[in-house]
Coordinates of C-alpha atoms (C1' of nucleotides) in Angstrom, one line a residue:
Chain M
M304 CA 86.3 107.5 70.6
T305 CA 88.2 110.9 72.1
R306 CA 85.5 111.3 74.7
R307 CA 86.1 107.4 75.8
H308 CA 89.8 107.8 76.2
E309 CA 89.5 111.0 78.0
I310 CA 87.1 109.3 80.7
L311 CA 89.6 106.4 81.1
A312 CA 92.4 108.5 81.6
A313 CA 90.6 110.6 84.3
A314 CA 89.3 107.6 85.9
A315 CA 92.8 105.9 86.3
E316 CA 93.9 109.4 87.6
V317 CA 91.3 109.4 90.4
F318 CA 91.8 105.9 91.1
A319 CA 95.3 106.6 91.7
Q320 CA 94.2 109.1 94.1
H321 CA 91.3 107.9 95.8
G322 CA 91.3 104.1 95.1
F323 CA 88.0 102.3 94.1
R324 CA 85.6 103.0 96.8
G325 CA 86.8 106.7 96.8
S326 CA 86.3 107.0 92.7
T327 CA 82.8 108.1 92.7
T328 CA 81.3 108.7 89.3
R329 CA 80.9 112.3 90.0
R330 CA 84.9 112.9 90.9
I331 CA 85.5 111.0 87.6
A332 CA 82.9 113.0 85.5
E333 CA 84.6 116.5 87.0
A334 CA 87.9 115.3 86.3
A335 CA 87.3 114.4 82.7
G336 CA 85.2 117.4 82.2
V337 CA 82.3 115.4 81.1
N338 CA 78.7 114.7 82.2
E339 CA 78.2 112.0 84.7
V340 CA 75.5 110.4 82.8
T341 CA 78.0 109.9 80.1
I342 CA 80.4 107.6 81.9
F343 CA 77.2 105.4 82.4
R344 CA 76.2 105.4 78.8
Q345 CA 79.5 105.2 77.6
F346 CA 80.7 102.1 80.0
G347 CA 77.7 100.9 81.5
S348 CA 79.0 101.1 85.5
K349 CA 81.4 102.3 87.4
E350 CA 82.9 98.6 87.8
A351 CA 83.3 98.1 83.7
L352 CA 84.6 101.7 83.5
L353 CA 87.4 101.1 86.2
R354 CA 88.1 97.5 84.8
E355 CA 88.7 99.3 81.3
A356 CA 91.0 101.8 83.0
M357 CA 93.3 99.4 84.5
V358 CA 93.4 97.0 81.3
H359 CA 94.2 100.0 79.3
M360 CA 96.9 101.1 81.8
T361 CA 98.7 97.9 82.0
D362 CA 99.1 97.8 78.1
S363 CA 101.8 100.8 78.4
A364 CA 104.3 99.3 80.3
G365 CA 107.5 99.9 78.2
L366 CA 110.2 98.3 80.2
V367 CA 113.9 98.4 78.9
V368 CA 114.6 94.8 77.5
L369 CA 117.6 92.8 78.6
P370 CA 120.0 91.7 75.9
E371 CA 120.2 87.8 75.1
I372 CA 123.6 87.4 75.5
P373 CA 125.0 89.7 78.3
S374 CA 128.0 91.6 77.5
D375 CA 128.3 94.2 80.4
P376 CA 126.4 93.5 83.3
E377 CA 126.6 96.1 85.5
R378 CA 125.5 98.6 82.6
E379 CA 123.1 96.4 81.1
L380 CA 121.3 95.4 84.5
T381 CA 121.4 99.0 85.8
E382 CA 119.6 100.3 82.9
W383 CA 117.3 97.7 83.4
S384 CA 116.8 98.5 87.2
E385 CA 116.7 102.2 86.3
S386 CA 113.8 101.9 83.7
F387 CA 112.1 99.4 86.4
I388 CA 112.3 101.8 89.2
Q389 CA 111.2 104.9 87.2
H390 CA 108.0 102.7 85.6
L391 CA 107.2 101.6 89.3
R392 CA 107.7 105.1 90.7
L393 CA 105.4 106.8 87.9
R394 CA 102.7 104.7 88.9
S395 CA 103.4 104.0 92.7
S396 CA 99.9 105.7 93.7
I397 CA 98.1 103.4 91.5
I398 CA 100.3 100.2 92.6
R399 CA 99.4 101.1 96.2
K400 CA 95.7 101.4 95.4
T401 CA 95.6 98.1 93.4
M402 CA 97.4 96.4 96.2
G403 CA 95.2 97.4 98.8
E404 CA 92.3 96.3 96.8
I405 CA 93.2 92.5 96.2
E406 CA 90.8 90.7 98.5
E407 CA 88.0 93.0 97.4
R408 CA 88.5 93.1 93.8
P409 CA 90.9 90.3 92.8
E410 CA 90.3 90.8 88.7
M411 CA 91.3 94.3 88.8
S412 CA 94.6 93.3 90.6
E413 CA 95.5 90.4 88.4
C414 CA 95.9 92.3 85.4
A415 CA 98.3 94.4 87.5
S416 CA 100.4 91.5 88.3
S417 CA 101.5 90.8 84.7
V418 CA 104.3 93.4 84.7
P419 CA 106.2 92.3 87.6
T420 CA 105.8 88.7 86.6
E421 CA 107.2 89.1 82.9
A422 CA 110.0 91.4 84.3
S423 CA 110.8 88.4 86.8
N424 CA 111.2 86.2 83.7
E425 CA 113.0 88.6 81.6
L426 CA 115.5 89.3 84.6
C427 CA 115.7 85.3 85.2
K428 CA 116.7 84.7 81.6
Y429 CA 119.4 87.2 81.5
L430 CA 120.8 85.8 85.0
V431 CA 120.9 82.2 83.7
A432 CA 122.7 83.4 80.5
L433 CA 125.0 85.1 82.8
R434 CA 125.8 81.8 84.7
R435 CA 126.2 79.9 81.1
Q436 CA 128.7 82.2 80.3
G437 CA 130.5 81.1 83.3
R438 CA 130.5 84.6 85.2
T439 CA 128.7 83.9 88.0
A440 CA 131.5 82.5 90.6
E441 CA 128.6 81.1 93.3
K442 CA 125.6 78.9 93.0
F443 CA 122.4 81.0 93.2
D444 CA 118.8 80.4 92.4
P445 CA 118.0 82.4 89.6
K446 CA 114.4 83.2 90.5
T447 CA 115.0 84.2 94.2
A448 CA 118.0 86.4 92.8
A449 CA 115.4 88.0 90.5
A450 CA 113.1 88.4 93.2
M451 CA 115.6 89.9 95.6
L452 CA 116.6 92.6 93.0
M453 CA 113.1 93.3 92.2
G454 CA 111.6 93.3 95.6
A455 CA 114.6 95.9 96.4
I456 CA 113.4 98.1 93.9
F457 CA 109.9 97.7 94.5
A458 CA 110.0 98.6 98.0
D459 CA 112.1 101.3 97.3
A460 CA 109.7 103.0 94.7
M461 CA 106.8 102.4 97.0
G462 CA 108.3 103.4 100.6
R463 CA 110.9 106.1 99.9
G464 CA 108.7 108.8 100.0
M465 CA 107.0 107.9 103.7
M466 CA 110.5 106.6 105.0
P467 CA 113.1 109.0 104.4
D468 CA 115.3 107.5 107.3
V469 CA 115.5 104.1 105.6
Y470 CA 116.2 105.6 102.1
P471 CA 119.0 108.4 102.6
Q472 CA 120.6 107.6 99.5
P473 CA 120.2 110.1 96.5
K474 CA 116.9 108.7 94.5
D475 CA 119.0 108.5 91.2
K476 CA 121.7 106.3 92.1
A477 CA 119.4 103.4 94.3
A478 CA 119.0 101.2 91.3
H479 CA 122.6 101.0 90.8
M480 CA 123.1 100.3 93.9
Y481 CA 120.9 97.4 94.5
T482 CA 122.4 95.9 91.2
V483 CA 125.8 96.0 92.0
L484 CA 125.2 94.2 95.4
L485 CA 123.2 91.8 93.5
L486 CA 125.8 91.0 91.0
R487 CA 128.2 90.8 94.2
A488 CA 126.2 88.4 95.4
L489 CA 126.2 86.3 92.2
G490 CA 130.2 86.7 92.2
V491 CA 129.9 88.4 88.7
E492 CA 133.0 90.7 88.6
I493 CA 132.1 93.9 88.5
G494 CA 133.3 96.6 85.7
S495 CA 134.0 93.6 83.4
R496 CA 133.0 93.3 79.7
R497 CA 133.1 90.7 77.4
T498 CA 133.0 91.2 73.4
T499 CA 130.1 89.6 71.5
N500 CA 133.1 87.4 69.9
K501 CA 134.1 85.9 72.8
Q502 CA 130.6 85.7 74.1
A503 CA 129.7 83.7 71.2
K504 CA 132.8 81.3 71.4
R505 CA 132.0 81.0 75.1
T506 CA 128.4 80.0 74.7
K507 CA 129.3 77.2 72.1
Q508 CA 132.1 75.7 74.1
L509 CA 129.7 75.6 77.3
S510 CA 126.9 74.1 75.4
A511 CA 128.9 71.6 73.8
Chain Q
M411 CA 87.3 98.3 129.1
T412 CA 86.9 94.9 127.8
R413 CA 84.4 96.2 125.4
R414 CA 86.8 99.1 124.3
H415 CA 89.5 96.4 123.6
E416 CA 86.7 94.3 121.5
I417 CA 85.7 97.2 119.5
L418 CA 89.2 98.0 118.6
A419 CA 90.0 94.5 117.7
A420 CA 87.0 94.2 115.5
A421 CA 87.9 97.6 114.0
A422 CA 91.6 96.5 112.8
E423 CA 90.2 93.0 111.3
V424 CA 87.4 95.1 109.3
F425 CA 89.9 97.6 108.4
A426 CA 92.3 95.0 106.8
Q427 CA 89.7 93.2 104.9
H428 CA 88.1 96.6 103.6
G429 CA 90.1 99.5 104.3
F430 CA 89.1 102.6 105.9
R431 CA 86.1 103.6 103.0
G432 CA 85.2 100.3 103.7
S433 CA 85.1 99.9 107.0
T434 CA 81.4 101.1 107.7
T435 CA 80.3 101.9 111.5
R436 CA 78.2 99.0 111.1
R437 CA 80.3 96.3 109.8
I438 CA 82.5 97.4 113.1
A439 CA 80.0 97.0 115.3
E440 CA 78.7 93.7 114.0
A441 CA 81.9 92.4 113.9
A442 CA 82.6 93.3 117.5
G443 CA 79.0 92.1 118.8
V444 CA 78.4 95.4 119.9
N445 CA 75.6 97.9 118.9
E446 CA 76.8 100.4 116.7
V447 CA 75.7 103.4 118.7
T448 CA 78.2 102.3 121.4
I449 CA 81.1 103.1 118.8
F450 CA 80.0 106.6 118.9
R451 CA 79.7 107.0 122.4
Q452 CA 83.2 104.9 123.3
F453 CA 85.2 107.0 120.6
G454 CA 83.3 109.8 119.2
S455 CA 83.8 109.1 115.3
K456 CA 84.7 106.6 113.0
E457 CA 88.1 108.2 112.0
A458 CA 89.1 108.5 116.0
L459 CA 88.5 104.7 116.5
L460 CA 90.3 103.8 113.7
R461 CA 93.1 105.8 114.3
E462 CA 93.4 104.4 118.2
A463 CA 93.0 100.8 116.7
M464 CA 96.2 101.3 114.4
V465 CA 98.2 102.8 117.1
H466 CA 97.0 100.2 119.6
M467 CA 98.1 97.5 116.5
T468 CA 101.8 99.1 116.0
D469 CA 102.6 98.4 119.5
S470 CA 102.3 94.8 119.5
A471 CA 105.4 94.5 116.8
G472 CA 107.9 92.1 118.8
L473 CA 110.8 91.6 116.7
V474 CA 113.5 89.4 117.2
V475 CA 116.7 91.4 118.3
L476 CA 119.8 91.4 116.5
P477 CA 123.2 90.9 119.1
E478 CA 125.4 94.0 119.5
I479 CA 128.2 91.6 118.6
P480 CA 127.7 89.5 115.7
S481 CA 129.0 85.8 115.9
D482 CA 127.2 83.3 113.6
P483 CA 125.9 86.1 110.9
E484 CA 124.2 83.5 108.7
R485 CA 122.1 82.2 111.9
E486 CA 121.5 85.0 113.4
L487 CA 120.2 87.3 110.2
T488 CA 118.4 84.3 109.0
E489 CA 116.6 84.2 112.5
W490 CA 116.1 87.9 112.1
S491 CA 114.7 87.8 108.4
E492 CA 112.5 85.3 109.3
S493 CA 110.6 87.0 112.5
F494 CA 110.6 89.9 110.0
I495 CA 109.0 88.1 107.4
Q496 CA 106.5 86.3 109.5
H497 CA 105.5 89.8 111.1
L498 CA 104.9 91.2 107.8
R499 CA 103.3 88.1 106.2
L500 CA 100.5 88.2 109.7
R501 CA 99.8 92.0 109.0
S502 CA 100.1 92.0 104.9
S503 CA 96.3 92.8 104.8
I504 CA 96.4 95.7 106.9
I505 CA 99.7 96.9 105.6
R506 CA 98.4 96.6 101.8
K507 CA 95.3 98.6 103.0
T508 CA 97.5 101.4 105.0
M509 CA 100.0 101.9 102.0
G510 CA 97.1 102.1 99.9
E511 CA 95.7 105.2 102.1
I512 CA 98.7 107.2 102.5
E513 CA 97.9 109.9 100.2
E514 CA 94.2 110.3 102.1
R515 CA 95.3 109.5 105.6
P516 CA 99.1 110.4 105.9
E517 CA 98.6 110.2 109.7
M518 CA 97.4 106.8 109.9
S519 CA 100.3 105.5 107.9
E520 CA 103.2 107.3 109.6
C521 CA 102.6 105.2 112.5
A522 CA 102.7 102.1 110.6
S523 CA 106.0 103.3 109.0
S524 CA 107.8 103.3 112.7
V525 CA 108.3 99.3 112.7
P526 CA 110.3 99.2 109.5
T527 CA 111.9 102.4 110.3
E528 CA 113.3 101.0 113.6
A529 CA 114.1 97.5 112.3
S530 CA 116.3 99.1 109.4
N531 CA 118.3 100.9 112.3
E532 CA 118.8 97.8 113.8
L533 CA 119.8 96.0 110.9
C534 CA 122.1 98.9 109.6
K535 CA 123.7 98.7 113.1
Y536 CA 124.3 94.8 113.0
L537 CA 126.0 95.2 109.5
V538 CA 127.9 98.2 110.5
A539 CA 129.2 96.0 113.4
L540 CA 130.1 93.2 110.9
R541 CA 132.2 95.7 109.0
R542 CA 134.1 96.5 112.3
Q543 CA 134.9 92.8 113.0
G544 CA 136.5 92.9 109.6
R545 CA 134.3 89.9 108.4
T546 CA 133.2 91.8 105.1
A547 CA 135.2 91.4 102.1
E548 CA 133.6 94.4 100.0
K549 CA 132.7 98.1 100.8
F550 CA 129.3 98.8 101.2
D551 CA 126.9 101.3 102.2
P552 CA 124.9 99.8 105.0
K553 CA 121.5 101.3 104.8
T554 CA 121.4 100.6 101.2
A555 CA 122.3 96.8 102.0
A556 CA 119.5 97.0 104.8
A557 CA 117.2 98.3 102.4
M558 CA 117.8 95.8 100.0
L559 CA 117.4 92.8 102.6
M560 CA 114.3 94.3 103.9
G561 CA 113.0 95.2 100.5
A562 CA 113.3 91.8 99.1
I563 CA 111.5 90.4 102.4
F564 CA 108.6 93.1 102.2
A565 CA 107.9 92.4 98.4
D566 CA 107.9 88.6 99.2
A567 CA 105.4 89.0 102.0
M568 CA 103.1 91.4 100.0
G569 CA 103.6 89.8 96.5
R570 CA 103.9 85.8 96.8
G571 CA 100.2 85.3 97.6
M572 CA 99.6 86.9 94.1
M573 CA 102.2 86.3 91.9
P574 CA 103.5 82.5 92.4
D575 CA 105.3 82.4 89.2
V576 CA 107.4 85.0 90.7
Y577 CA 108.2 83.0 93.9
P578 CA 108.2 79.4 93.1
Q579 CA 110.5 78.8 96.2
P580 CA 109.2 77.0 99.5
K581 CA 107.9 80.1 101.4
D582 CA 109.7 78.9 104.5
K583 CA 113.1 79.2 102.8
A584 CA 112.7 82.7 101.3
A585 CA 114.2 84.6 104.1
H586 CA 117.1 82.3 104.5
M587 CA 117.9 82.7 100.8
Y588 CA 117.7 86.6 100.6
T589 CA 119.9 86.8 103.8
V590 CA 122.5 84.5 102.2
L591 CA 122.5 86.7 99.0
L592 CA 123.0 89.8 100.7
L593 CA 126.0 88.2 103.1
R594 CA 127.5 86.9 99.8
A595 CA 126.8 90.5 98.5
L596 CA 129.1 91.9 101.3
G597 CA 131.5 89.5 101.1
V598 CA 131.1 87.6 104.4
E599 CA 132.1 84.0 104.6
I600 CA 129.1 81.5 105.1
G601 CA 128.8 79.4 107.8
S602 CA 131.8 80.9 109.5
R603 CA 131.4 81.8 113.3
R604 CA 133.6 83.5 115.8
T605 CA 134.0 83.3 119.5
T606 CA 133.2 86.1 121.9
N607 CA 136.9 86.1 122.8
K608 CA 138.7 86.5 119.3
Q609 CA 135.6 88.9 118.6
A610 CA 136.7 91.2 121.6
K611 CA 140.3 90.8 120.2
R612 CA 139.7 92.2 116.6
T613 CA 137.3 94.8 118.1
K614 CA 139.8 96.6 120.1
Q615 CA 142.5 95.9 117.3
L616 CA 140.1 98.0 114.8
S617 CA 139.4 100.6 117.2
A618 CA 143.0 101.4 118.0
Chain Z
dT174 C1' 69.0 119.8 54.3
dG175 C1' 68.0 115.9 56.7
dT176 C1' 68.8 112.1 60.2
dG177 C1' 71.2 109.7 63.5
dT178 C1' 74.3 109.3 67.2
dA179 C1' 76.5 111.0 70.9
dA180 C1' 76.6 114.6 74.2
dG181 C1' 74.5 117.7 78.0
dC182 C1' 70.9 119.1 81.4
dA183 C1' 67.7 118.6 85.5
dA184 C1' 65.5 115.6 88.5
dG185 C1' 64.9 112.0 90.8
dT186 C1' 65.4 107.1 93.0
dA187 C1' 67.0 103.7 96.4
dA188 C1' 70.4 102.4 99.1
dC189 C1' 74.0 103.5 102.3
dT190 C1' 77.0 106.5 105.1
dA191 C1' 78.2 108.6 109.6
dC192 C1' 75.9 110.2 113.3
dT193 C1' 72.5 111.6 116.6
dT194 C1' 68.2 111.5 119.9
dG195 C1' 65.2 109.6 123.6
dC196 C1' 64.3 105.8 126.2
dA197 C1' 64.5 101.0 128.6
dT198 C1' 67.7 97.7 130.3
dT199 C1' 71.6 96.0 132.7
dT200 C1' 75.7 96.1 135.7
dG201 C1' 79.0 96.7 139.3
dG202 C1' 80.5 99.5 143.4
dG203 C1' 79.5 102.0 147.7
Chain S
dC359 C1' 69.4 98.4 148.0
dC360 C1' 70.4 102.5 145.2
dC361 C1' 72.4 105.1 141.7
dA362 C1' 75.4 106.1 138.0
dA363 C1' 77.4 104.8 134.1
dA364 C1' 77.6 101.8 130.3
dT365 C1' 74.8 99.5 126.9
dG366 C1' 70.7 98.2 123.9
dC367 C1' 67.0 99.3 121.0
dA368 C1' 64.6 101.8 117.4
dA369 C1' 64.0 105.4 114.9
dG370 C1' 65.3 109.4 112.7
dT371 C1' 68.7 113.2 110.1
dA372 C1' 71.2 114.8 106.4
dG373 C1' 74.5 113.6 103.2
dT374 C1' 76.5 110.9 99.5
dT375 C1' 76.3 107.0 96.3
dA376 C1' 75.5 104.3 91.7
dC377 C1' 72.6 104.5 88.5
dT378 C1' 67.9 106.2 85.8
dT379 C1' 64.8 108.9 82.8
dG380 C1' 63.0 112.4 79.9
dC381 C1' 64.0 115.8 77.3
dT382 C1' 67.2 119.3 74.6
dT383 C1' 71.3 120.5 72.0
dA384 C1' 75.3 119.4 68.8
dC385 C1' 77.8 117.8 65.3
dA386 C1' 78.8 114.6 61.3
dC387 C1' 77.5 112.8 57.4
dA388 C1' 74.9 111.5 53.5

DNA sequence: TGTGTAAGCAAGTAACTACTTGCATTTGGG
DNA sequence: CCCAAATGCAAGTAGTTACTTGCTTACACA
């Protein structure tokens, strides 16, 4: 049991550094402090091991959840964006590797796309709720708006390290800045806030 | 001469499909219709070949240039965004592979980051010019605004294929939609246009 | 105390890797 | 026509890869 998890963790780490082809069973065994043959007895093959490691990985996402009823969009969305960018930054290596191997190992990449897909739906729902509250001044397609914010965050998490000229802002302000830009694009008043009471009323009123 | 270019093209193609480790000299030779040994006599080593192929690649960027003096921001920026997203889509495989190998082969990845860096500067300059014309209603950091648009476009180009749920909009509308969102975020009036005469006056007036 | 299961160790296999060597063939310019 | 450079072909080298086998050791549980 413990051995299995040690090996899985080591496999994920080695994969993040070297990708599939670079993840030799020797390296994984060494990283796990385990004899190479144990890997084959436990998992059968390198591919099975790495597949299980990937699944095991995506289980532990743990994103901040957005409230069903928006109250303070700037604060709530910023917190969400920050948890999202942090999530991506912590996994940037493994994400890059996985993306690089979509063509060759699509099954492995598939399970990696579940996190952003769910995140997109969550964000989308929130934006629609904001619009229902009548707090967005402009017409917009929520999927596109969500894709824009998430895309900006994603690219920042992937590219900041290798292109400092493109990302001169401080690392810990970026998520907030993208969030503010998006809110402005939707015509949401920044800094505004709404009590749950008013929210309830407004929601009722609109749905009527 | 011709042989060299054939081999370079084949190398780029194979690299886009299989990455560095997967680009065996045999595969490249086969793809180029050339004997394997020719590769070594021409380039010395696999690494030298692939490095030269990468440099040769990044030469042919060919992005649309933005006008020094903005006139019709929606049109001009949309055209630019579309040429940028098309550029990324055409090279999505090779970009993913390159990104996946930053840690192991940083020199090769470096040359790939020159295109987005220059694009960011170009876009940034345009946004600053827009602001100087007094056509942006909101305060904004041009680098962050540029990063947001480019990030959204980048993520779209990389992820649309594998996450259709996140990108339900038609492929050929995406660039325009992101562009419009950004212009709104900056408070630029959409659909507005300005004659070169007025521009000149306004620019003078502001710089005074 | 016995027993089964998981682990380690040493060695080996067949395939693939980058790269080399020696020699025959083509090709293009003087 | 001649020569030199470029290319092809066949074979080989040394290293690495995933994976296997046979045997020994440690440990948990009954």
